[in-house]
mmCIF file with all atom_site columns, C-alpha atoms in Angstrom:
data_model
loop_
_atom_site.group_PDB
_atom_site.id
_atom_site.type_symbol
_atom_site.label_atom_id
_atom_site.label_alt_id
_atom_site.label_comp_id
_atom_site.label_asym_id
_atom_site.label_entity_id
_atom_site.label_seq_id
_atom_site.pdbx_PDB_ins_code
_atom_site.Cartn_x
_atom_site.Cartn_y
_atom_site.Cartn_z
_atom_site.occupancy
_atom_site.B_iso_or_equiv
_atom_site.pdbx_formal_charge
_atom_site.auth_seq_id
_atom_site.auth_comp_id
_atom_site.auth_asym_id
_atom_site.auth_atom_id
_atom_site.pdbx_PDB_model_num
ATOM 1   C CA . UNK A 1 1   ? 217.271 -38.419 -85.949 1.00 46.00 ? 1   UNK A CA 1
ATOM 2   C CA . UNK A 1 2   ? 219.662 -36.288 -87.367 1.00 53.00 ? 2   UNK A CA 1
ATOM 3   C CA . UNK A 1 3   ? 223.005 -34.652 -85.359 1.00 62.00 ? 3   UNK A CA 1
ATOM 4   C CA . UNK A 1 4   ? 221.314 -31.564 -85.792 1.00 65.00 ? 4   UNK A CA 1
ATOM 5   C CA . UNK A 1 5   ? 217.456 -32.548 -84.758 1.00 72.00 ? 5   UNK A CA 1
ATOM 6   C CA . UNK A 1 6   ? 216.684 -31.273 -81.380 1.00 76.00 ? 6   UNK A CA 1
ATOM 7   C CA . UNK A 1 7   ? 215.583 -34.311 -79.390 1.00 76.00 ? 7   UNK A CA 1
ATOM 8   C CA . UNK A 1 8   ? 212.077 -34.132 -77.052 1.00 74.00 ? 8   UNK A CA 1
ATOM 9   C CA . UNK A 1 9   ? 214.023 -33.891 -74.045 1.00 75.00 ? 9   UNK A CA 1
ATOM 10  C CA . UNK A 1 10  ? 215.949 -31.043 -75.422 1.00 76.00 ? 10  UNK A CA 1
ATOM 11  C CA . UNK A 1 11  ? 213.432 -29.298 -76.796 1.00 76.00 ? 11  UNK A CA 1
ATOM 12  C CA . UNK A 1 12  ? 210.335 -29.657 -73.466 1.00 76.00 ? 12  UNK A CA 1
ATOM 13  C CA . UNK A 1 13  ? 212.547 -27.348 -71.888 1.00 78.00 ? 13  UNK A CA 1
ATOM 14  C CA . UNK A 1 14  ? 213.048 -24.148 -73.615 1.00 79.00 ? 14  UNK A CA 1
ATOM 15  C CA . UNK A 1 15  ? 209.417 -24.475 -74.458 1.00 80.00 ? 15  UNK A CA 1
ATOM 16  C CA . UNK A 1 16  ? 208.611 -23.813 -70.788 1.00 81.00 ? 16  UNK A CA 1
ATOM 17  C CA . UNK A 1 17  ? 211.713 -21.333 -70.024 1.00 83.00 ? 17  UNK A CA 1
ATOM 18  C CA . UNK A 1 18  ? 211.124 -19.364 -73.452 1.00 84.00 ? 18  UNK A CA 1
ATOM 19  C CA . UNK A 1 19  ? 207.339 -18.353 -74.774 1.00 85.00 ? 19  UNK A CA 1
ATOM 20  C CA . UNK A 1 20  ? 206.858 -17.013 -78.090 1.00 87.00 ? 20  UNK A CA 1
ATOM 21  C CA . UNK A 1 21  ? 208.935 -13.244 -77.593 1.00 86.00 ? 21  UNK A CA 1
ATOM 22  C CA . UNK A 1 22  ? 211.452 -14.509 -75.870 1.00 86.00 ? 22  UNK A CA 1
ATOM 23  C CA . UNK A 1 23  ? 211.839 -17.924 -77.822 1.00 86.00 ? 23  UNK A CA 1
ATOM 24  C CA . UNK A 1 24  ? 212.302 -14.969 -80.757 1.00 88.00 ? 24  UNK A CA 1
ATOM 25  C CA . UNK A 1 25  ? 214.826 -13.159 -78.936 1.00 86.00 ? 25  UNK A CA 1
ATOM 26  C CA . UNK A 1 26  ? 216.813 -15.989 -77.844 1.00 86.00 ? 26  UNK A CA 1
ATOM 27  C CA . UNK A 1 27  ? 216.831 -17.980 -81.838 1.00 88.00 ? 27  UNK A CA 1
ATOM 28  C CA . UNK A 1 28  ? 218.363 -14.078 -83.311 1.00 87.00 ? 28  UNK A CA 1
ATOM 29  C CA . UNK A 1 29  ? 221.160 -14.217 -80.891 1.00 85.00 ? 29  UNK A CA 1
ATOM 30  C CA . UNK A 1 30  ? 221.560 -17.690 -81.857 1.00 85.00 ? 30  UNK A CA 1
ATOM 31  C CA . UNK A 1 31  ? 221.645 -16.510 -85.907 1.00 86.00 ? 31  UNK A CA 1
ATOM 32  C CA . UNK A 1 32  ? 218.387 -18.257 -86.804 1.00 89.00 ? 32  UNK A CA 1
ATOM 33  C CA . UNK A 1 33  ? 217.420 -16.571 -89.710 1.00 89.00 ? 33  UNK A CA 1
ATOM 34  C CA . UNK A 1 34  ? 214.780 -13.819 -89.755 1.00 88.00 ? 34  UNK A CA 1
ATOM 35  C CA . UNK A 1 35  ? 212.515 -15.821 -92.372 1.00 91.00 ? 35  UNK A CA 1
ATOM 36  C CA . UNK A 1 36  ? 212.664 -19.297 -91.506 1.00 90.00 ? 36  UNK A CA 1
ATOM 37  C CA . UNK A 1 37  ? 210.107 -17.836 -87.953 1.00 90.00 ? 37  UNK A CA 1
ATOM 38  C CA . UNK A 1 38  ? 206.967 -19.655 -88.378 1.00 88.00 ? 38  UNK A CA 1
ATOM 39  C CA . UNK A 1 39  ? 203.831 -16.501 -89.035 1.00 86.00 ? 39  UNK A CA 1
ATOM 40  C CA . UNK A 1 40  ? 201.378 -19.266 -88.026 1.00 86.00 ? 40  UNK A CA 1
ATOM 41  C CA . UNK A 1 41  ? 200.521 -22.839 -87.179 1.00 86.00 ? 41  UNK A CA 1
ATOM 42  C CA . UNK A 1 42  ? 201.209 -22.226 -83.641 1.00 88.00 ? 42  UNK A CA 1
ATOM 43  C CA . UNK A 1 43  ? 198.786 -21.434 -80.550 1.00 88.00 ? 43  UNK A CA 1
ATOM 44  C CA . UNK A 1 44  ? 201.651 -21.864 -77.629 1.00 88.00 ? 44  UNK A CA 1
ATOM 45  C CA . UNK A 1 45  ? 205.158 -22.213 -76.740 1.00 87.00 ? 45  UNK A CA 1
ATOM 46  C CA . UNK A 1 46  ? 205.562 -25.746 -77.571 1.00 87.00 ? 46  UNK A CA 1
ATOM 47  C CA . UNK A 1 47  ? 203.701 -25.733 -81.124 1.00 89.00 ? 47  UNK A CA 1
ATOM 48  C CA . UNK A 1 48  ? 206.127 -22.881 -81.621 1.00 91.00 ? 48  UNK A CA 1
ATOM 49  C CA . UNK A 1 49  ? 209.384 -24.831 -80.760 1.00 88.00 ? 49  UNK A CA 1
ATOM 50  C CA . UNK A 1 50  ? 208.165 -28.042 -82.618 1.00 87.00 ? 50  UNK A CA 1
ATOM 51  C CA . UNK A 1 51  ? 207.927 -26.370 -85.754 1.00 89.00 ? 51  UNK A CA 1
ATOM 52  C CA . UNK A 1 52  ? 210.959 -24.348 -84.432 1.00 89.00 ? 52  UNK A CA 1
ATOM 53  C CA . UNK A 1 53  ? 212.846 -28.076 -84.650 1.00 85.00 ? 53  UNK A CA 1
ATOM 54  C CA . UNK A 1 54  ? 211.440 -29.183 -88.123 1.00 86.00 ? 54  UNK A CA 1
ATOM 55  C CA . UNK A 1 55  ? 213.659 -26.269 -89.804 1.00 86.00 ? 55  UNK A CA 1
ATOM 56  C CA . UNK A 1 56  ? 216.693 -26.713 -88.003 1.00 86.00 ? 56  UNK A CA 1
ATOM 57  C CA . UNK A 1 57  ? 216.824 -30.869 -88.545 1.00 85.00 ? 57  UNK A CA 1
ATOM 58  C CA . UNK A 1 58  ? 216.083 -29.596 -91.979 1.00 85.00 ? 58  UNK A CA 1
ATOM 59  C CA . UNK A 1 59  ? 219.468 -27.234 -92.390 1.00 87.00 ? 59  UNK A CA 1
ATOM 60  C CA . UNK A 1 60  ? 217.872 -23.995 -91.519 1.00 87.00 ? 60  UNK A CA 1
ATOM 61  C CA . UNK A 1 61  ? 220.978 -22.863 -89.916 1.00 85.00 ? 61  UNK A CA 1
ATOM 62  C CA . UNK A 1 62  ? 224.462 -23.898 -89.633 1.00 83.00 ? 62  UNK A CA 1
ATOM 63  C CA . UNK A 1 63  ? 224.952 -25.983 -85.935 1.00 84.00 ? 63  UNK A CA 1
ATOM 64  C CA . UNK A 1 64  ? 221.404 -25.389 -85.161 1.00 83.00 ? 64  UNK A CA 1
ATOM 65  C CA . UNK A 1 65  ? 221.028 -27.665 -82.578 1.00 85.00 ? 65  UNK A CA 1
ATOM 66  C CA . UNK A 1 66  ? 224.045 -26.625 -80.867 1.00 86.00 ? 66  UNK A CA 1
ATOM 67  C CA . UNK A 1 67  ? 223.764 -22.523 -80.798 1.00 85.00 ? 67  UNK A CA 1
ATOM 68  C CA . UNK A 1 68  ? 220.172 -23.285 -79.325 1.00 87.00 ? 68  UNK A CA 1
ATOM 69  C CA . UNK A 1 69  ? 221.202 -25.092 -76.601 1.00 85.00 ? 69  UNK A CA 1
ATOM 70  C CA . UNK A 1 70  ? 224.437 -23.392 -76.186 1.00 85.00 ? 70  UNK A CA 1
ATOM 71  C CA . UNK A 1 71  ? 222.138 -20.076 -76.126 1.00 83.00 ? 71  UNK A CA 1
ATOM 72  C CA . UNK A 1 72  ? 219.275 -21.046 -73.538 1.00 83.00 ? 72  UNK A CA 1
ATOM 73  C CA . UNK A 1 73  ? 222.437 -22.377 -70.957 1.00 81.00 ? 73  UNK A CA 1
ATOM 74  C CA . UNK A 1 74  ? 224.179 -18.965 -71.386 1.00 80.00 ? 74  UNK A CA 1
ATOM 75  C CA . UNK A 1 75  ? 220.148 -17.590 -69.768 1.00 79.00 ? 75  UNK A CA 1
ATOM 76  C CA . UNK A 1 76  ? 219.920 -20.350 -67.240 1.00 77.00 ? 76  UNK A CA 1
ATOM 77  C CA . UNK A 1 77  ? 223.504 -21.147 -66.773 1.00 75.00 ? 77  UNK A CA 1
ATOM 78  C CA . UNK A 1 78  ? 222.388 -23.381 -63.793 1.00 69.00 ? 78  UNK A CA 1
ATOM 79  C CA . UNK A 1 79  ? 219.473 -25.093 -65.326 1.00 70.00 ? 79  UNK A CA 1
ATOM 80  C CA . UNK A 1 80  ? 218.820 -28.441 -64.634 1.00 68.00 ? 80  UNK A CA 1
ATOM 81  C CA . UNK A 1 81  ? 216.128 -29.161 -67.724 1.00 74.00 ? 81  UNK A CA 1
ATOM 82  C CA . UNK A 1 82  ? 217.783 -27.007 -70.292 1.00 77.00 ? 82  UNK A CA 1
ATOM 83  C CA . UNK A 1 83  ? 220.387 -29.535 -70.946 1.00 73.00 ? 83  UNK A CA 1
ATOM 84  C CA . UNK A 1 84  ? 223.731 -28.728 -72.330 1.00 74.00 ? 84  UNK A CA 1
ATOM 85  C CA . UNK A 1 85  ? 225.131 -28.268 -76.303 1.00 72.00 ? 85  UNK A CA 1
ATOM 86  C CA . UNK A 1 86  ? 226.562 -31.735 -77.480 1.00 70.00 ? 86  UNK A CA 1
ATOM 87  C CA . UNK A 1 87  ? 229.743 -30.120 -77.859 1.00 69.00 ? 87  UNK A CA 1
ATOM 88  C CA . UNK A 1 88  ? 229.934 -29.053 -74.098 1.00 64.00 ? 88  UNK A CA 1
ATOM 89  C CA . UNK A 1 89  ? 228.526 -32.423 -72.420 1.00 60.00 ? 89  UNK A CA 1
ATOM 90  C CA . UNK A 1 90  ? 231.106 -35.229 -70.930 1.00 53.00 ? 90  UNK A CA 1
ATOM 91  C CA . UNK A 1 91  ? 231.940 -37.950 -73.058 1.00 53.00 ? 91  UNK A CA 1
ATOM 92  C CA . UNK A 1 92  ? 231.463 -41.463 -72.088 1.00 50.00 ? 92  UNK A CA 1
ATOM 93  C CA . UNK A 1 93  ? 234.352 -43.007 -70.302 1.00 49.00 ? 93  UNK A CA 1
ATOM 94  C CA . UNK A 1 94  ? 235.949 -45.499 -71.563 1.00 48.00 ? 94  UNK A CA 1
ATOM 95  C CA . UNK A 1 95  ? 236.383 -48.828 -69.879 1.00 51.00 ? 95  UNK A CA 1
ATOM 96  C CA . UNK A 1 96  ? 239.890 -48.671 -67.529 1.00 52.00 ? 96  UNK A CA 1
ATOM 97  C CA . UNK A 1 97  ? 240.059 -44.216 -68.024 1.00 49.00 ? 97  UNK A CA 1
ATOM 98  C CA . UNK A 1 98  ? 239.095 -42.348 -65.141 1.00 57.00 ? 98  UNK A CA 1
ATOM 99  C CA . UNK A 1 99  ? 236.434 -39.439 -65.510 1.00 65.00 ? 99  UNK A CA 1
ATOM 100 C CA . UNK A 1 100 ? 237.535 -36.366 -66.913 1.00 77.00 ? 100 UNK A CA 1
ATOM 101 C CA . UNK A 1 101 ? 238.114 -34.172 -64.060 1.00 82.00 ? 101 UNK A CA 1
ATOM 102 C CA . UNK A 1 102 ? 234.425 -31.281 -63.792 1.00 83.00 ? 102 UNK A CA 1
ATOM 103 C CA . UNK A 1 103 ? 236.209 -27.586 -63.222 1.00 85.00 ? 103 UNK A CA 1
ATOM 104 C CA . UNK A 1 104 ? 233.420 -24.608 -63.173 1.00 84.00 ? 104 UNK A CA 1
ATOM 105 C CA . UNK A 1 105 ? 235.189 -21.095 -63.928 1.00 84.00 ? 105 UNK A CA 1
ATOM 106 C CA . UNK A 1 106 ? 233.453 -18.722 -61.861 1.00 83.00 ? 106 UNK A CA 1
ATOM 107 C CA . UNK A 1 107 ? 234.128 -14.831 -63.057 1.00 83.00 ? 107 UNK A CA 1
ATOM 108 C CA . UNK A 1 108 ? 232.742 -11.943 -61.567 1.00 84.00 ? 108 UNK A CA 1
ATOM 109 C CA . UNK A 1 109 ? 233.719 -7.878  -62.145 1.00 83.00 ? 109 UNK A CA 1
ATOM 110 C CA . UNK A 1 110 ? 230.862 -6.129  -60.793 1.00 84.00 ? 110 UNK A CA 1
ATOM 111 C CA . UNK A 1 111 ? 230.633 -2.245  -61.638 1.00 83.00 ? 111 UNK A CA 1
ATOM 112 C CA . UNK A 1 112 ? 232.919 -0.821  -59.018 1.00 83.00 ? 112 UNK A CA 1
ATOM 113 C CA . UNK A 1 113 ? 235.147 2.920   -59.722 1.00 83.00 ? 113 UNK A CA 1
ATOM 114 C CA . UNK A 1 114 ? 237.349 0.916   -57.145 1.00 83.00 ? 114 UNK A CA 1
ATOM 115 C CA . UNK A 1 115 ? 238.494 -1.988  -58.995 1.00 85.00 ? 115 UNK A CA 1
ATOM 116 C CA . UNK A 1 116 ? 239.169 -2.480  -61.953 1.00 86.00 ? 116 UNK A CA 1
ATOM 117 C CA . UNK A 1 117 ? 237.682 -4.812  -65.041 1.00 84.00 ? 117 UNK A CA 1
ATOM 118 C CA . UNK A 1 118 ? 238.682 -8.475  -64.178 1.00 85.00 ? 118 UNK A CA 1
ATOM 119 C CA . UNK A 1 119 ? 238.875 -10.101 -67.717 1.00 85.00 ? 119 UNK A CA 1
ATOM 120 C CA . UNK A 1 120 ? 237.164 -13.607 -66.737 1.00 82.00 ? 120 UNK A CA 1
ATOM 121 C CA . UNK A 1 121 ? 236.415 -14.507 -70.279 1.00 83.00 ? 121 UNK A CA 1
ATOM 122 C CA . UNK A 1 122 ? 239.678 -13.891 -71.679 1.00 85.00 ? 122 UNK A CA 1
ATOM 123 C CA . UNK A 1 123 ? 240.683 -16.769 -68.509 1.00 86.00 ? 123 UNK A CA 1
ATOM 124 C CA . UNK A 1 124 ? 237.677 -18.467 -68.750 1.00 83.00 ? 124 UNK A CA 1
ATOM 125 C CA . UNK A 1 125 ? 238.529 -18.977 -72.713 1.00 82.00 ? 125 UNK A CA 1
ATOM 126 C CA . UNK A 1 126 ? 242.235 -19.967 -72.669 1.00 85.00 ? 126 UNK A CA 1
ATOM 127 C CA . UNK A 1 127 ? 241.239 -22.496 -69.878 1.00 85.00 ? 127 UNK A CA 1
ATOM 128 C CA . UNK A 1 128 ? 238.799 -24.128 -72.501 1.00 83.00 ? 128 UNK A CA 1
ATOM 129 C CA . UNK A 1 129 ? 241.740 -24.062 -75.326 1.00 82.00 ? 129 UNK A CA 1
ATOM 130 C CA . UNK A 1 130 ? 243.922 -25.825 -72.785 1.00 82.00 ? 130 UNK A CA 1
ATOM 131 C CA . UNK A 1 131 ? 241.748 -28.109 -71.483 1.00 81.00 ? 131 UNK A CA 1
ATOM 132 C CA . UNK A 1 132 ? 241.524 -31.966 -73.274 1.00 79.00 ? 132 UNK A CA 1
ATOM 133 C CA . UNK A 1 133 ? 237.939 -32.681 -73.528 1.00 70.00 ? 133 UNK A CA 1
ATOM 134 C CA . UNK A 1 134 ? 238.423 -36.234 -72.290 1.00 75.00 ? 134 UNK A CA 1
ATOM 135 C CA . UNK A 1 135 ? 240.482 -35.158 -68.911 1.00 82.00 ? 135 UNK A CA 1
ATOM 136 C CA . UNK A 1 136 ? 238.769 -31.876 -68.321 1.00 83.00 ? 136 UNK A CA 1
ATOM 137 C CA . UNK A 1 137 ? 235.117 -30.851 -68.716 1.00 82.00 ? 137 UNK A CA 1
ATOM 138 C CA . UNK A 1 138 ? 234.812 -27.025 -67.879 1.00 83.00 ? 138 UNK A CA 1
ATOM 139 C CA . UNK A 1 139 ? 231.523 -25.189 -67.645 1.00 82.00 ? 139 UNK A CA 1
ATOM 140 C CA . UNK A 1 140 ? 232.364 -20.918 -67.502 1.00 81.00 ? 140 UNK A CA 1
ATOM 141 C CA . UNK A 1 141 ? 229.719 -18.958 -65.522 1.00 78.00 ? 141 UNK A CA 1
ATOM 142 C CA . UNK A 1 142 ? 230.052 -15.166 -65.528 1.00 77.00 ? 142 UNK A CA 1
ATOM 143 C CA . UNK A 1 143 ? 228.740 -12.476 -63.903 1.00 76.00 ? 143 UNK A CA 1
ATOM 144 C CA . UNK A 1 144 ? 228.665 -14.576 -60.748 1.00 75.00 ? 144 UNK A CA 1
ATOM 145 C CA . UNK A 1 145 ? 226.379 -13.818 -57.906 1.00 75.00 ? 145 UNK A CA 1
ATOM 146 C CA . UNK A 1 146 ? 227.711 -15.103 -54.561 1.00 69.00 ? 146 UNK A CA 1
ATOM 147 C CA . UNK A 1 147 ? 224.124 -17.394 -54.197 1.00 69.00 ? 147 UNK A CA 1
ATOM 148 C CA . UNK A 1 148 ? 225.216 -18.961 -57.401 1.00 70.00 ? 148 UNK A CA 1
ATOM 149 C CA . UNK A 1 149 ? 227.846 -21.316 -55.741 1.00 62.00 ? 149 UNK A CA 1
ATOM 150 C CA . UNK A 1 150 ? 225.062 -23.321 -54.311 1.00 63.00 ? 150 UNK A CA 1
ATOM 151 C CA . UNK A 1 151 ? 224.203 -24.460 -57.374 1.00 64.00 ? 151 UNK A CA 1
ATOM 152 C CA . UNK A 1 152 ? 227.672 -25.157 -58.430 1.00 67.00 ? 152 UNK A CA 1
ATOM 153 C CA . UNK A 1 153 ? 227.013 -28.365 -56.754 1.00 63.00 ? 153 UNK A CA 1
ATOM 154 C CA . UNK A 1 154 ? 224.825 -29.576 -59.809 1.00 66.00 ? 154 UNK A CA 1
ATOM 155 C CA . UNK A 1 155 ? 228.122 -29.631 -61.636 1.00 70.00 ? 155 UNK A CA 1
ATOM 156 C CA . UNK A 1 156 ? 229.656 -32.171 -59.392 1.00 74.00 ? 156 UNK A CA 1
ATOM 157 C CA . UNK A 1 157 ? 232.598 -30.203 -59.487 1.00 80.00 ? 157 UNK A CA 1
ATOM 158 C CA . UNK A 1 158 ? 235.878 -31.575 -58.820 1.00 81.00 ? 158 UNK A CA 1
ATOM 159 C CA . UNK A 1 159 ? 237.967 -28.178 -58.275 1.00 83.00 ? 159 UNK A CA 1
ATOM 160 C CA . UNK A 1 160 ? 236.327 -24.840 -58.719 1.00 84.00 ? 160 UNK A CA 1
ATOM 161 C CA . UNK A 1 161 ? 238.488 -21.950 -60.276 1.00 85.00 ? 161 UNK A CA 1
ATOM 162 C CA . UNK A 1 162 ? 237.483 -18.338 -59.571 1.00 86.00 ? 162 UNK A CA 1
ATOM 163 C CA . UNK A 1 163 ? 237.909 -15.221 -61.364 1.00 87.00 ? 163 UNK A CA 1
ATOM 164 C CA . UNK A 1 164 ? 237.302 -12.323 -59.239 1.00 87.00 ? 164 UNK A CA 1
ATOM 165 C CA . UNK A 1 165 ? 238.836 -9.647  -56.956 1.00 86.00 ? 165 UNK A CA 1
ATOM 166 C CA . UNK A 1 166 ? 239.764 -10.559 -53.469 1.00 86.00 ? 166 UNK A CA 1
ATOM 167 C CA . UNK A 1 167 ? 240.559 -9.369  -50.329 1.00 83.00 ? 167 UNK A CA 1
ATOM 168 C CA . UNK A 1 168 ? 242.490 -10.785 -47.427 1.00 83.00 ? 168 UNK A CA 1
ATOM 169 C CA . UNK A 1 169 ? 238.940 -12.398 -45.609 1.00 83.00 ? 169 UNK A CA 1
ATOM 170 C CA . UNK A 1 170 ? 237.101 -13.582 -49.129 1.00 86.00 ? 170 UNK A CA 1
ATOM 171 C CA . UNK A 1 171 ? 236.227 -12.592 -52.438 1.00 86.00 ? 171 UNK A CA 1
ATOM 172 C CA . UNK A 1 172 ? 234.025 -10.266 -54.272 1.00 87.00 ? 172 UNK A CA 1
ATOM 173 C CA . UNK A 1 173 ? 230.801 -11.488 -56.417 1.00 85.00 ? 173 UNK A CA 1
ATOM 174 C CA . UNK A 1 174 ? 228.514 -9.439  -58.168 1.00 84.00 ? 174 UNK A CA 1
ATOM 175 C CA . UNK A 1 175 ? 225.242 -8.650  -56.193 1.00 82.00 ? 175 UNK A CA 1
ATOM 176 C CA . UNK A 1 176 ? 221.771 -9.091  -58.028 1.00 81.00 ? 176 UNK A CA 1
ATOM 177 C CA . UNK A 1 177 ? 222.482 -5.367  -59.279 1.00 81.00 ? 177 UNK A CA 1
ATOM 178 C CA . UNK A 1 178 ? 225.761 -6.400  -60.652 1.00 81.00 ? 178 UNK A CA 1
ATOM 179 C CA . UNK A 1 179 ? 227.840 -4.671  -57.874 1.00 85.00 ? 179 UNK A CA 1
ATOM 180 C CA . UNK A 1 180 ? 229.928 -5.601  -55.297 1.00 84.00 ? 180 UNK A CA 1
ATOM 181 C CA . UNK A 1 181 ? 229.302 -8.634  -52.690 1.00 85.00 ? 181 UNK A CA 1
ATOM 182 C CA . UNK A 1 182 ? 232.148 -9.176  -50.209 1.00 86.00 ? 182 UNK A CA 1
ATOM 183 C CA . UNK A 1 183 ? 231.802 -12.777 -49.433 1.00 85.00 ? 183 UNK A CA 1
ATOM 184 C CA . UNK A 1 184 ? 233.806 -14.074 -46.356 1.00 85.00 ? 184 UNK A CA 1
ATOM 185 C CA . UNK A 1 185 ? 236.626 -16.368 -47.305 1.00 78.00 ? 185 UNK A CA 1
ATOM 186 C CA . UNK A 1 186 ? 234.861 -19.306 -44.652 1.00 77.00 ? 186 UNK A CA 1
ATOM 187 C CA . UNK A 1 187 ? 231.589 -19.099 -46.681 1.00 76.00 ? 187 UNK A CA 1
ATOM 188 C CA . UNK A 1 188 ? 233.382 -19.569 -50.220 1.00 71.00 ? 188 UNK A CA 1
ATOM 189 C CA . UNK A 1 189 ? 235.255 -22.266 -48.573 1.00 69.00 ? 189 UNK A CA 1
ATOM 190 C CA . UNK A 1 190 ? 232.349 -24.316 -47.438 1.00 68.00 ? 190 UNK A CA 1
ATOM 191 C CA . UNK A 1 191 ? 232.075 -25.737 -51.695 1.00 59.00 ? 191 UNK A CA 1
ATOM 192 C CA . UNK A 1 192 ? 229.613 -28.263 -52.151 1.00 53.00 ? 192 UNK A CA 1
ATOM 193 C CA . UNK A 1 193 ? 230.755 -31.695 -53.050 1.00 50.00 ? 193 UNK A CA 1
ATOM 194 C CA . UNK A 1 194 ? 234.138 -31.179 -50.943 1.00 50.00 ? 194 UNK A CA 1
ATOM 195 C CA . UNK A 1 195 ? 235.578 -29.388 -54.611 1.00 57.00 ? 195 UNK A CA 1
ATOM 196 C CA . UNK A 1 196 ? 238.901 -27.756 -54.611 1.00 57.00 ? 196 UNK A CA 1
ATOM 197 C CA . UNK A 1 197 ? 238.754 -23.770 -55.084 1.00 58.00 ? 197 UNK A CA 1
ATOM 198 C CA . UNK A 1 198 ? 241.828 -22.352 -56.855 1.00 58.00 ? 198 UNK A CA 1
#
């Protein structure tokens, strides 16, 4: 296997999240190239994304591997079978080194006249410059609903930073419409895993 073959594991999964027109969608965005997309040889999902893996282990695309992955998490940030880009998953630890501390950024603006933009990825990016890849593994969700913190929990995070509007009883999410959910500062507090919120 190459650094750039998709493994089985890696692949089962966007193979069930992403049929045909969608698998399409999602490889543009992710700058696979027009041509390389297989006309035939295919009758499902998974035929597709097999022959899908032959051309990028065999250089289709620059960091193949990782724009697919890194693409299908930005869909299904919380997904627990679409596993994670190389570049974003927690290294080993070495014998006598602690683990490197799990931080979700959590951003939400939702489309409010009342409040203006909150910039999460500007915050969300200079938190991933800063951050040592061996001492701090961040994951950035945006566009946060206020159900998503449940599954914050399948981060195992250590502290959770959010990037939102508040008030003086909680904070404000994005509903399923993308506009404002006042969530009560005792719900937000009740973190799963016993993480820190800053």
């Amino acid at each position: 296997m190459t650094d750039d073959e998709l493994t089985q594991e890696e692949v089962l999964a966007p193979a069930g999240a992403f049929p045909v027109a969608s698998a399409k969608m999602l490889l543009s965005a992710a700058h696979f190239p027009a041509w390389a997309f297989p006309d035939s040889g295919y009758v499902n999902s998974r035929e597709f994304w097999v022959k899908i893996v032959e051309q990028v282990a065999g250089g289709v695309m620059p960091d193949g591997r990782e724009q697919i992955l890194a693409g299908a998490r930005r869909v299904y940030p919380w997904s627990t079978t679409i596993l994670e880009p190389p570049s974003a998953r927690t290294p080993a630890v070495a014998p006598g080194r602690t683990a490197a501390l799990r931080v979700p950024v959590i951003g939400a603006s939702p489309l409010d006249p009342d409040l203006p933009q909150v910039r999460a990825d500007r915050e969300a990016h200079a938190i991933e410059k800063a951050a040592l890849p061996d001492r701090v593994a961040v994951r950035v969700v945006l566009g946060t609903e206020a159900t998503d913190r449940r599954q914050v929990a399948l981060f195992g995070p250590d502290v959770v930073h959010f990037v939102c509007h508040g008030t003086a009883g909680g904070l404000v999410f994005n509903d399923t419409r993308g506009e404002s959910d006042y969530v009560a500062a005792a719900r937000v507090a009740e973190l799963p895993g016993g993480a820190d919120a800053t």
